[in-house]
C-alpha cells in the first residue's frame, strides 16, 4: 500500500469511503466518533461549496480527538482511529495518507484563563452554530465537522498554493450570497483579527503583513471571476421593503359587509395626512407611525347604520359588614351564639338583656330593681368579704344591658 494517496476522491466516492470507515469505528468505539476536518475535503463535501470536484486526502485534527477521548477515560483512542483508517485504505486501495493529521504541527494553540493549553480551532468548530452550519458528513458511527469559515480562510492564507486561492474566493462568495458582504481588504483583515487572534497577526513583521494583504486582495478579486454554479444551494434572502419618504399617503377603503337587502355603495377614498415619514428609520418612530396608521384606519366611516348598544347595568354593591359588640377577653363565659355577632357576619344587633340581681339579706340596704342597667356597688360591712371592683375602662367598653355577674357582690351571711 503506497504512503501517498494517488486516487482522486470526489463527493460520491468520498461518502462511500467514509461510510465504510463509520462502520469500522462503531465496531471499535461502540458510539459515534466526532472529527473536525479542514482543507479540500470541506470544499468537496459541503453542500453550499460544491465548487471543488475532488481531493486526494482528508485533513483532520488528531490532537483534539485524542484529548477529547482521554477525558472520557479512553487512552488508546488514537490507536483505534489509526487502525480503522488503515483498514479502510486497504479496502479501497487508497494510500496511507488519504486521511491524515500532518497539519497539526503547524496549527496554533492558545491558553485559557487558567493558563492551560487549548485548541482554539477545535473549540470554535464544536460550537452549536458552527456544528449546525458546517456538519458535512453524518452517520451512526462518524460525524465530520468543518472548521469555521474564519479559520478556514486563515489557514489557507498561510499556505496559499494550489487550490487555496479559489477555495478562499468560494468562501468569500458564499458570505456575499448569504449575508450580502461586500468584501474589502480592511473588512477581511478585521474579521480575521477578531476571530483568529491566536494566529499571531499582531506579531507579523511588515513584510509578512504586506504579503498577507496582497493575498487577501487577490482572493477578493477572484470572487468576481468565479463561474456561477446552478448546483450550489444558496440560502433564500429575506425580502426587505425599501423605505420611501413621502409626505402623505392615500388609503383606499375596502367595501364593508352590509345587511341583507341593502344596496352596496361605492367606497370613498380617505386621505390620511401623516407628515414626513423619515422618523420610521428608528424603532420608536416606526411604532408611532404604526399607531397613527391604526387610528387612521379605524376612523374610516361607512354608510352602514350604527347598531345601538344598551348601557351596562351598574354592578351591585356588596353589603357592608355590621360591627357587633366586643367582649373583654377576661370574661368567664361569653353570651349565647344567638345574641353574639361579629364584624364578618351581617346580622341584626341583638336587643340588650338584663339579669336579675340576687336578693340581699341585709335590712339596711334597700332592695335594688331587678332590671338595673349598671348596679352601684353597695356599702359593705367591715366583716363582709372584700369585693372585686372592675376597672373603669372595662366597664365603659361593655354594651348596654349587660351586667358583669362575676363582679357582683357576694350575698352576706346571716349571723
Tab-separated table of C-alpha atoms in Angstrom:
chain	number	residue	atom	x	y	z
A	1	UNK	CA	0.000	0.000	0.000
A	2	UNK	CA	1.597	3.351	-1.037
A	3	UNK	CA	2.332	6.054	1.526
A	4	UNK	CA	0.823	8.869	-0.550
A	5	UNK	CA	-2.661	8.576	-1.947
A	6	UNK	CA	-2.948	8.982	-5.711
A	7	UNK	CA	-6.689	8.246	-6.015
A	8	UNK	CA	-8.871	11.301	-6.528
A	9	UNK	CA	-11.894	11.358	-4.212
A	10	UNK	CA	-14.968	13.101	-5.488
A	11	UNK	CA	-18.047	13.618	-3.353
A	12	UNK	CA	-19.733	10.302	-4.224
A	13	UNK	CA	-16.640	8.158	-3.678
A	14	UNK	CA	-15.631	10.030	-0.538
A	15	UNK	CA	-19.023	9.480	1.071
A	16	UNK	CA	-18.808	5.788	0.245
A	17	UNK	CA	-15.352	5.542	1.840
A	18	UNK	CA	-16.472	7.487	4.920
A	19	UNK	CA	-19.498	5.224	5.337
A	20	UNK	CA	-17.197	2.199	5.431
A	21	UNK	CA	-14.971	3.981	7.959
A	22	UNK	CA	-18.039	4.754	10.056
A	23	UNK	CA	-18.868	1.057	10.357
A	24	UNK	CA	-15.311	0.195	11.423
A	25	UNK	CA	-15.292	2.997	14.027
A	26	UNK	CA	-18.593	1.888	15.504
A	27	UNK	CA	-17.243	-1.641	15.940
A	28	UNK	CA	-14.297	-0.325	17.985
A	29	UNK	CA	-15.862	2.592	19.887
A	30	UNK	CA	-19.490	1.395	20.134
A	31	UNK	CA	-20.630	5.047	19.818
A	32	UNK	CA	-20.410	7.935	17.367
A	33	UNK	CA	-16.974	9.454	16.723
A	34	UNK	CA	-16.705	13.192	16.040
A	35	UNK	CA	-13.835	14.588	13.969
A	36	UNK	CA	-13.045	18.186	12.962
A	37	UNK	CA	-11.706	18.441	9.401
A	38	UNK	CA	-10.264	21.238	7.269
A	39	UNK	CA	-8.760	21.677	3.838
A	40	UNK	CA	-10.060	20.469	0.482
A	41	UNK	CA	-12.373	17.794	1.926
A	42	UNK	CA	-14.634	20.537	3.335
A	43	UNK	CA	-14.874	22.126	-0.099
A	44	UNK	CA	-15.886	18.787	-1.654
A	45	UNK	CA	-18.404	17.653	0.989
A	46	UNK	CA	-20.069	20.959	1.849
A	47	UNK	CA	-23.426	21.351	0.103
A	48	UNK	CA	-23.056	25.101	-0.382
A	49	UNK	CA	-19.408	24.959	-1.531
A	50	UNK	CA	-19.541	22.271	-4.220
A	51	UNK	CA	-17.071	24.114	-6.447
A	52	UNK	CA	-14.147	21.776	-5.883
A	53	UNK	CA	-14.792	18.485	-7.602
A	54	UNK	CA	-12.221	16.185	-5.935
A	55	UNK	CA	-9.351	15.951	-3.467
A	56	UNK	CA	-6.656	13.433	-2.560
A	57	UNK	CA	-6.872	13.490	1.253
A	58	UNK	CA	-8.949	14.408	4.268
A	59	UNK	CA	-7.197	16.604	6.862
A	60	UNK	CA	-8.469	16.215	10.433
A	61	UNK	CA	-7.293	17.424	13.871
A	62	UNK	CA	-5.899	14.350	15.616
A	63	UNK	CA	-4.658	16.029	18.797
A	64	UNK	CA	-8.123	17.339	19.736
A	65	UNK	CA	-9.642	13.899	19.145
A	66	UNK	CA	-7.109	12.234	21.477
A	67	UNK	CA	-7.638	14.895	24.180
A	68	UNK	CA	-11.429	14.555	23.982
A	69	UNK	CA	-11.390	10.783	24.434
A	70	UNK	CA	-8.706	10.973	27.151
A	71	UNK	CA	-11.179	12.985	29.216
A	72	UNK	CA	-13.630	10.093	28.813
A	73	UNK	CA	-11.034	7.647	30.124
A	74	UNK	CA	-10.088	6.075	26.753
A	75	UNK	CA	-6.298	6.249	26.424
A	76	UNK	CA	-5.909	4.309	23.174
A	77	UNK	CA	-8.475	6.245	21.114
A	78	UNK	CA	-5.778	7.485	18.731
A	79	UNK	CA	-4.543	3.970	18.011
A	80	UNK	CA	-8.082	2.734	17.374
A	81	UNK	CA	-8.749	5.555	14.915
A	82	UNK	CA	-5.463	4.985	13.072
A	83	UNK	CA	-6.217	1.260	12.731
A	84	UNK	CA	-9.671	1.980	11.277
A	85	UNK	CA	-8.217	4.464	8.773
A	86	UNK	CA	-5.612	1.923	7.636
A	87	UNK	CA	-8.224	-0.811	7.282
A	88	UNK	CA	-10.373	1.499	5.129
A	89	UNK	CA	-7.370	2.344	2.916
A	90	UNK	CA	-6.704	-1.347	2.285
A	91	UNK	CA	-10.367	-1.978	1.475
A	92	UNK	CA	-10.492	0.758	-1.212
A	93	UNK	CA	-6.894	0.681	-2.438
A	94	UNK	CA	-6.030	4.142	-1.120
A	95	UNK	CA	-2.745	5.499	0.145
A	96	UNK	CA	-1.822	5.686	3.810
A	97	UNK	CA	-2.315	9.450	3.948
A	98	UNK	CA	-5.819	9.511	2.485
A	99	UNK	CA	-6.914	10.691	5.950
A	100	UNK	CA	-4.100	12.352	7.892
A	101	UNK	CA	-3.268	14.920	10.553
A	102	UNK	CA	0.050	16.202	9.193
A	103	UNK	CA	-1.028	19.833	9.605
A	104	UNK	CA	-1.445	19.532	13.396
A	105	UNK	CA	2.160	20.562	13.944
A	106	UNK	CA	1.529	23.923	12.222
A	107	UNK	CA	-1.873	24.719	13.791
A	108	UNK	CA	-1.757	27.388	16.525
A	109	UNK	CA	-2.517	26.760	20.183
A	110	UNK	CA	-3.801	29.142	22.857
A	111	UNK	CA	-4.032	29.353	26.643
A	112	UNK	CA	-7.236	29.713	28.599
A	113	UNK	CA	-7.844	31.871	31.677
A	114	UNK	CA	-6.130	29.263	33.902
A	115	UNK	CA	-3.012	29.022	31.727
A	116	UNK	CA	-3.847	25.634	30.225
A	117	UNK	CA	-3.129	24.928	26.553
A	118	UNK	CA	-6.268	24.694	24.421
A	119	UNK	CA	-7.043	24.153	20.759
A	120	UNK	CA	-8.833	27.309	19.519
A	121	UNK	CA	-9.666	25.818	16.116
A	122	UNK	CA	-11.351	22.768	17.637
A	123	UNK	CA	-13.177	24.800	20.310
A	124	UNK	CA	-14.548	27.155	17.682
A	125	UNK	CA	-15.595	24.279	15.411
A	126	UNK	CA	-17.668	22.417	18.035
A	127	UNK	CA	-19.801	25.443	18.903
A	128	UNK	CA	-23.520	24.830	18.201
A	129	UNK	CA	-23.717	27.473	15.470
A	130	UNK	CA	-20.793	26.033	13.518
A	131	UNK	CA	-21.985	22.448	14.049
A	132	UNK	CA	-25.334	23.385	12.536
A	133	UNK	CA	-23.777	25.144	9.526
A	134	UNK	CA	-20.684	23.067	8.775
A	135	UNK	CA	-21.553	19.437	9.527
A	136	UNK	CA	-20.528	17.882	6.196
A	137	UNK	CA	-20.962	14.173	6.968
A	138	UNK	CA	-23.157	12.381	9.486
A	139	UNK	CA	-23.663	8.666	10.086
A	140	UNK	CA	-24.314	6.380	13.110
A	141	UNK	CA	-20.589	5.902	13.711
A	142	UNK	CA	-18.918	9.066	12.355
A	143	UNK	CA	-19.638	12.798	12.227
A	144	UNK	CA	-17.370	15.201	10.338
A	145	UNK	CA	-17.499	18.919	11.189
A	146	UNK	CA	-15.693	21.522	9.111
A	147	UNK	CA	-13.775	24.314	10.805
A	148	UNK	CA	-15.449	27.713	10.959
A	149	UNK	CA	-15.236	29.928	7.886
A	150	UNK	CA	-12.858	32.391	9.516
A	151	UNK	CA	-10.367	29.668	10.444
A	152	UNK	CA	-10.705	28.067	7.012
A	153	UNK	CA	-9.699	31.354	5.353
A	154	UNK	CA	-6.900	31.998	7.880
A	155	UNK	CA	-5.324	28.568	7.362
A	156	UNK	CA	-5.497	28.785	3.578
A	157	UNK	CA	-3.975	32.271	3.562
A	158	UNK	CA	-0.844	30.914	5.288
A	159	UNK	CA	-0.178	28.324	2.580
A	160	UNK	CA	-1.918	29.952	-0.419
A	161	UNK	CA	-0.917	27.472	-3.092
A	162	UNK	CA	-2.637	25.053	-5.473
A	163	UNK	CA	-6.378	25.419	-4.967
A	164	UNK	CA	-6.226	27.670	-1.886
A	165	UNK	CA	-6.903	30.983	-3.723
A	166	UNK	CA	-10.015	29.582	-5.401
A	167	UNK	CA	-11.176	27.993	-2.149
A	168	UNK	CA	-10.896	31.304	-0.298
A	169	UNK	CA	-12.733	33.035	-3.129
A	170	UNK	CA	-15.524	30.448	-2.889
A	171	UNK	CA	-15.877	31.016	0.858
A	172	UNK	CA	-15.982	34.797	0.425
A	173	UNK	CA	-18.526	34.415	-2.372
A	174	UNK	CA	-20.692	32.334	-0.036
A	175	UNK	CA	-20.531	35.133	2.523
A	176	UNK	CA	-21.672	37.574	-0.133
A	177	UNK	CA	-24.541	35.302	-1.128
A	178	UNK	CA	-25.766	34.526	2.392
A	179	UNK	CA	-25.046	37.787	4.232
A	180	UNK	CA	-24.571	40.328	1.483
A	181	UNK	CA	-20.954	41.100	2.491
A	182	UNK	CA	-19.072	43.424	0.153
A	183	UNK	CA	-15.515	42.304	0.848
A	184	UNK	CA	-12.603	44.678	1.106
A	185	UNK	CA	-9.094	44.141	2.421
A	186	UNK	CA	-9.888	46.151	5.541
A	187	UNK	CA	-13.092	44.185	6.219
A	188	UNK	CA	-11.410	40.813	5.696
A	189	UNK	CA	-8.422	41.797	7.835
A	190	UNK	CA	-10.620	42.970	10.717
A	191	UNK	CA	-12.680	39.765	10.503
A	192	UNK	CA	-9.578	37.583	10.876
A	193	UNK	CA	-8.045	39.757	13.617
A	194	UNK	CA	-11.233	39.473	15.654
A	195	UNK	CA	-11.945	35.739	15.265
A	196	UNK	CA	-8.489	34.255	14.639
A	197	UNK	CA	-6.261	36.165	17.056
A	198	UNK	CA	-4.249	33.016	18.036
A	199	UNK	CA	-2.683	33.200	14.560
A	200	UNK	CA	-0.465	35.956	15.953
A	201	UNK	CA	-1.168	38.626	13.350
A	202	UNK	CA	-0.054	41.340	15.779
A	203	UNK	CA	3.486	39.866	15.785
A	204	UNK	CA	3.827	39.654	11.987
A	205	UNK	CA	6.759	41.581	10.536
A	206	UNK	CA	5.902	44.305	7.995
A	207	UNK	CA	6.958	42.129	5.056
A	208	UNK	CA	4.628	39.310	6.145
A	209	UNK	CA	1.752	41.751	6.681
A	210	UNK	CA	2.130	43.155	3.175
A	211	UNK	CA	2.299	39.656	1.681
A	212	UNK	CA	-0.866	38.575	3.540
A	213	UNK	CA	-2.727	41.704	2.408
A	214	UNK	CA	-1.691	41.026	-1.185
A	215	UNK	CA	-3.132	37.518	-0.908
A	216	UNK	CA	-6.361	38.935	0.510
A	217	UNK	CA	-6.613	41.363	-2.378
A	218	UNK	CA	-6.069	38.578	-4.883
A	219	UNK	CA	-8.715	36.352	-3.283
A	220	UNK	CA	-11.258	39.177	-3.275
A	221	UNK	CA	-10.633	39.795	-6.988
A	222	UNK	CA	-11.189	36.098	-7.699
A	223	UNK	CA	-14.705	36.224	-6.190
A	224	UNK	CA	-15.948	38.286	-9.142
A	225	UNK	CA	-14.487	35.890	-11.704
A	226	UNK	CA	-15.852	32.646	-10.265
A	227	UNK	CA	-18.229	30.821	-12.630
A	228	UNK	CA	-21.794	30.593	-11.452
A	229	UNK	CA	-22.749	27.052	-10.467
A	230	UNK	CA	-26.513	26.335	-10.504
A	231	UNK	CA	-25.998	23.286	-8.274
A	232	UNK	CA	-24.843	25.429	-5.346
A	233	UNK	CA	-27.592	25.608	-2.751
A	234	UNK	CA	-27.997	29.234	-1.818
A	235	UNK	CA	-29.841	30.376	1.256
A	236	UNK	CA	-33.023	32.332	0.490
A	237	UNK	CA	-32.653	36.022	1.116
A	238	UNK	CA	-35.416	37.715	3.146
A	239	UNK	CA	-37.116	40.444	1.168
A	240	UNK	CA	-36.676	43.820	2.852
A	241	UNK	CA	-39.132	46.513	1.753
A	242	UNK	CA	-37.432	49.728	0.771
A	243	UNK	CA	-38.168	52.796	2.888
A	244	UNK	CA	-39.870	55.541	0.883
A	245	UNK	CA	-40.012	59.118	2.116
A	246	UNK	CA	-43.458	60.511	1.310
A	247	UNK	CA	-45.282	63.461	2.902
A	248	UNK	CA	-48.639	61.688	2.874
A	249	UNK	CA	-50.254	58.522	1.702
A	250	UNK	CA	-53.721	57.563	0.492
A	251	UNK	CA	-55.696	54.667	1.902
A	252	UNK	CA	-58.314	53.078	-0.324
A	253	UNK	CA	-61.247	51.992	1.808
A	254	UNK	CA	-62.375	48.403	1.282
A	255	UNK	CA	-66.103	47.623	0.941
A	256	UNK	CA	-67.588	46.569	4.247
A	257	UNK	CA	-70.221	43.896	4.873
A	258	UNK	CA	-73.793	45.177	4.994
A	259	UNK	CA	-77.080	43.676	5.989
A	260	UNK	CA	-79.004	41.563	3.501
A	261	UNK	CA	-81.218	43.668	1.269
A	262	UNK	CA	-79.164	46.856	1.425
A	263	UNK	CA	-77.567	48.223	-1.699
A	264	UNK	CA	-73.793	48.413	-1.607
A	265	UNK	CA	-72.490	51.890	-2.268
A	266	UNK	CA	-69.080	52.511	-3.798
A	267	UNK	CA	-66.398	53.061	-1.205
A	268	UNK	CA	-64.936	56.517	-0.962
A	269	UNK	CA	-61.208	57.103	-0.640
A	270	UNK	CA	-59.988	58.569	2.609
A	271	UNK	CA	-56.771	60.574	2.643
A	272	UNK	CA	-54.674	60.334	5.801
A	273	UNK	CA	-52.132	63.076	6.419
A	274	UNK	CA	-49.244	61.767	8.475
A	275	UNK	CA	-46.492	64.264	7.722
A	276	UNK	CA	-42.957	63.285	6.807
A	277	UNK	CA	-42.023	59.638	7.463
A	278	UNK	CA	-38.272	59.966	7.900
A	279	UNK	CA	-38.643	59.028	11.572
A	280	UNK	CA	-39.632	55.485	10.502
A	281	UNK	CA	-35.971	54.566	10.304
A	282	UNK	CA	-35.854	54.446	14.111
A	283	UNK	CA	-37.743	51.794	16.142
A	284	UNK	CA	-39.573	54.407	18.191
A	285	UNK	CA	-40.579	56.281	15.074
A	286	UNK	CA	-41.900	53.127	13.422
A	287	UNK	CA	-44.016	52.437	16.496
A	288	UNK	CA	-45.512	55.931	16.446
A	289	UNK	CA	-46.217	55.649	12.712
A	290	UNK	CA	-47.946	52.295	13.240
A	291	UNK	CA	-50.149	53.814	15.929
A	292	UNK	CA	-51.028	56.697	13.595
A	293	UNK	CA	-51.997	54.280	10.824
A	294	UNK	CA	-54.089	52.198	13.232
A	295	UNK	CA	-56.030	55.225	14.407
A	296	UNK	CA	-56.478	56.427	10.829
A	297	UNK	CA	-57.749	53.075	9.545
A	298	UNK	CA	-60.177	52.675	12.434
A	299	UNK	CA	-61.555	56.153	11.762
A	300	UNK	CA	-62.852	55.252	8.263
A	301	UNK	CA	-66.552	55.906	8.140
A	302	UNK	CA	-69.086	53.798	6.317
A	303	UNK	CA	-72.667	54.368	5.279
A	304	UNK	CA	-73.912	51.380	7.296
A	305	UNK	CA	-76.250	52.357	10.161
A	306	UNK	CA	-74.787	52.218	13.605
A	307	UNK	CA	-76.044	49.456	15.867
A	308	UNK	CA	-77.425	50.882	19.137
A	309	UNK	CA	-75.927	49.435	22.239
A	310	UNK	CA	-77.661	49.210	25.626
A	311	UNK	CA	-75.936	50.770	28.625
A	312	UNK	CA	-74.374	48.349	31.017
A	313	UNK	CA	-76.251	47.952	34.316
A	314	UNK	CA	-74.438	49.129	37.435
A	315	UNK	CA	-72.632	46.486	39.376
A	316	UNK	CA	-74.306	45.503	42.671
A	317	UNK	CA	-72.563	46.722	45.773
A	318	UNK	CA	-71.619	44.106	48.342
A	319	UNK	CA	-73.336	44.538	51.756
A	320	UNK	CA	-71.253	46.374	54.293
A	321	UNK	CA	-70.404	44.373	57.426
A	322	UNK	CA	-72.144	45.470	60.653
A	323	UNK	CA	-69.937	45.652	63.676
A	324	UNK	CA	-71.235	43.749	66.690
A	325	UNK	CA	-70.439	44.158	70.391
A	326	UNK	CA	-66.915	43.449	71.523
A	327	UNK	CA	-66.442	41.423	74.669
A	328	UNK	CA	-63.447	41.623	77.005
A	329	UNK	CA	-61.044	38.717	76.962
A	330	UNK	CA	-61.333	38.169	80.720
A	331	UNK	CA	-64.990	37.210	80.576
A	332	UNK	CA	-65.666	33.875	82.270
A	333	UNK	CA	-68.244	32.909	79.643
A	334	UNK	CA	-69.479	34.623	76.500
A	335	UNK	CA	-73.203	35.174	75.855
A	336	UNK	CA	-75.106	32.624	73.728
A	337	UNK	CA	-74.469	32.411	69.983
A	338	UNK	CA	-77.911	33.760	69.154
A	339	UNK	CA	-77.008	37.087	70.790
A	340	UNK	CA	-73.463	37.233	69.508
A	341	UNK	CA	-72.429	38.953	66.306
A	342	UNK	CA	-69.086	39.778	64.744
A	343	UNK	CA	-67.792	42.140	62.078
A	344	UNK	CA	-67.673	39.349	59.477
A	345	UNK	CA	-71.374	38.410	59.857
A	346	UNK	CA	-74.029	40.861	58.735
A	347	UNK	CA	-76.779	40.304	61.263
A	348	UNK	CA	-79.094	42.483	63.291
A	349	UNK	CA	-77.857	43.681	66.678
A	350	UNK	CA	-79.398	41.687	69.479
A	351	UNK	CA	-81.512	43.693	71.968
A	352	UNK	CA	-79.886	44.438	75.306
A	353	UNK	CA	-80.555	41.853	78.000
A	354	UNK	CA	-80.602	42.200	81.769
A	355	UNK	CA	-80.082	39.773	84.590
A	356	UNK	CA	-81.999	39.883	87.919
A	357	UNK	CA	-79.984	40.730	90.966
A	358	UNK	CA	-79.922	38.230	93.827
A	359	UNK	CA	-81.895	39.297	96.895
A	360	UNK	CA	-79.977	40.915	99.690
A	361	UNK	CA	-80.393	39.669	103.300
A	362	UNK	CA	-79.433	42.947	104.973
A	363	UNK	CA	-82.235	45.221	106.125
A	364	UNK	CA	-80.120	48.353	105.996
A	365	UNK	CA	-79.574	48.018	102.220
A	366	UNK	CA	-82.581	48.946	100.083
A	367	UNK	CA	-83.700	46.379	97.549
A	368	UNK	CA	-82.480	47.128	94.036
A	369	UNK	CA	-84.574	46.911	90.984
A	370	UNK	CA	-84.296	43.623	89.091
A	371	UNK	CA	-83.510	45.451	85.870
A	372	UNK	CA	-80.899	47.976	86.896
A	373	UNK	CA	-78.582	48.611	83.894
A	374	UNK	CA	-75.410	49.200	85.874
A	375	UNK	CA	-75.584	48.436	89.647
A	376	UNK	CA	-73.971	50.758	92.119
A	377	UNK	CA	-71.643	48.904	94.476
A	378	UNK	CA	-73.310	48.803	97.984
A	379	UNK	CA	-71.646	49.837	101.197
A	380	UNK	CA	-70.117	46.694	102.614
A	381	UNK	CA	-69.871	45.982	106.323
A	382	UNK	CA	-66.498	45.603	107.911
A	383	UNK	CA	-66.957	41.855	108.418
A	384	UNK	CA	-68.003	41.210	104.778
A	385	UNK	CA	-65.676	39.632	102.225
A	386	UNK	CA	-63.822	42.278	100.175
A	387	UNK	CA	-65.392	42.770	96.773
A	388	UNK	CA	-63.535	42.968	93.418
A	389	UNK	CA	-64.003	46.249	91.608
A	390	UNK	CA	-63.684	46.074	87.782
A	391	UNK	CA	-61.519	48.705	86.104
A	392	UNK	CA	-63.252	51.722	84.622
A	393	UNK	CA	-62.072	51.082	81.034
A	394	UNK	CA	-63.675	47.613	81.088
A	395	UNK	CA	-66.984	48.955	82.382
A	396	UNK	CA	-67.027	51.603	79.661
A	397	UNK	CA	-66.447	49.015	76.942
A	398	UNK	CA	-69.419	46.850	77.932
A	399	UNK	CA	-72.555	47.088	75.769
A	400	UNK	CA	-75.713	48.473	77.233
A	401	UNK	CA	-77.822	45.944	79.047
A	402	UNK	CA	-75.000	43.545	80.044
A	403	UNK	CA	-74.117	43.261	83.724
A	404	UNK	CA	-70.815	41.692	84.825
A	405	UNK	CA	-72.166	38.943	87.016
A	406	UNK	CA	-68.734	37.729	88.156
A	407	UNK	CA	-68.148	41.133	89.765
A	408	UNK	CA	-71.496	41.090	91.591
A	409	UNK	CA	-71.299	41.325	95.402
A	410	UNK	CA	-71.429	38.071	97.273
A	411	UNK	CA	-74.558	37.535	99.387
A	412	UNK	CA	-73.889	38.345	103.023
A	413	UNK	CA	-74.233	35.617	105.563
A	414	UNK	CA	-76.768	35.834	108.393
A	415	UNK	CA	-75.278	35.974	111.898
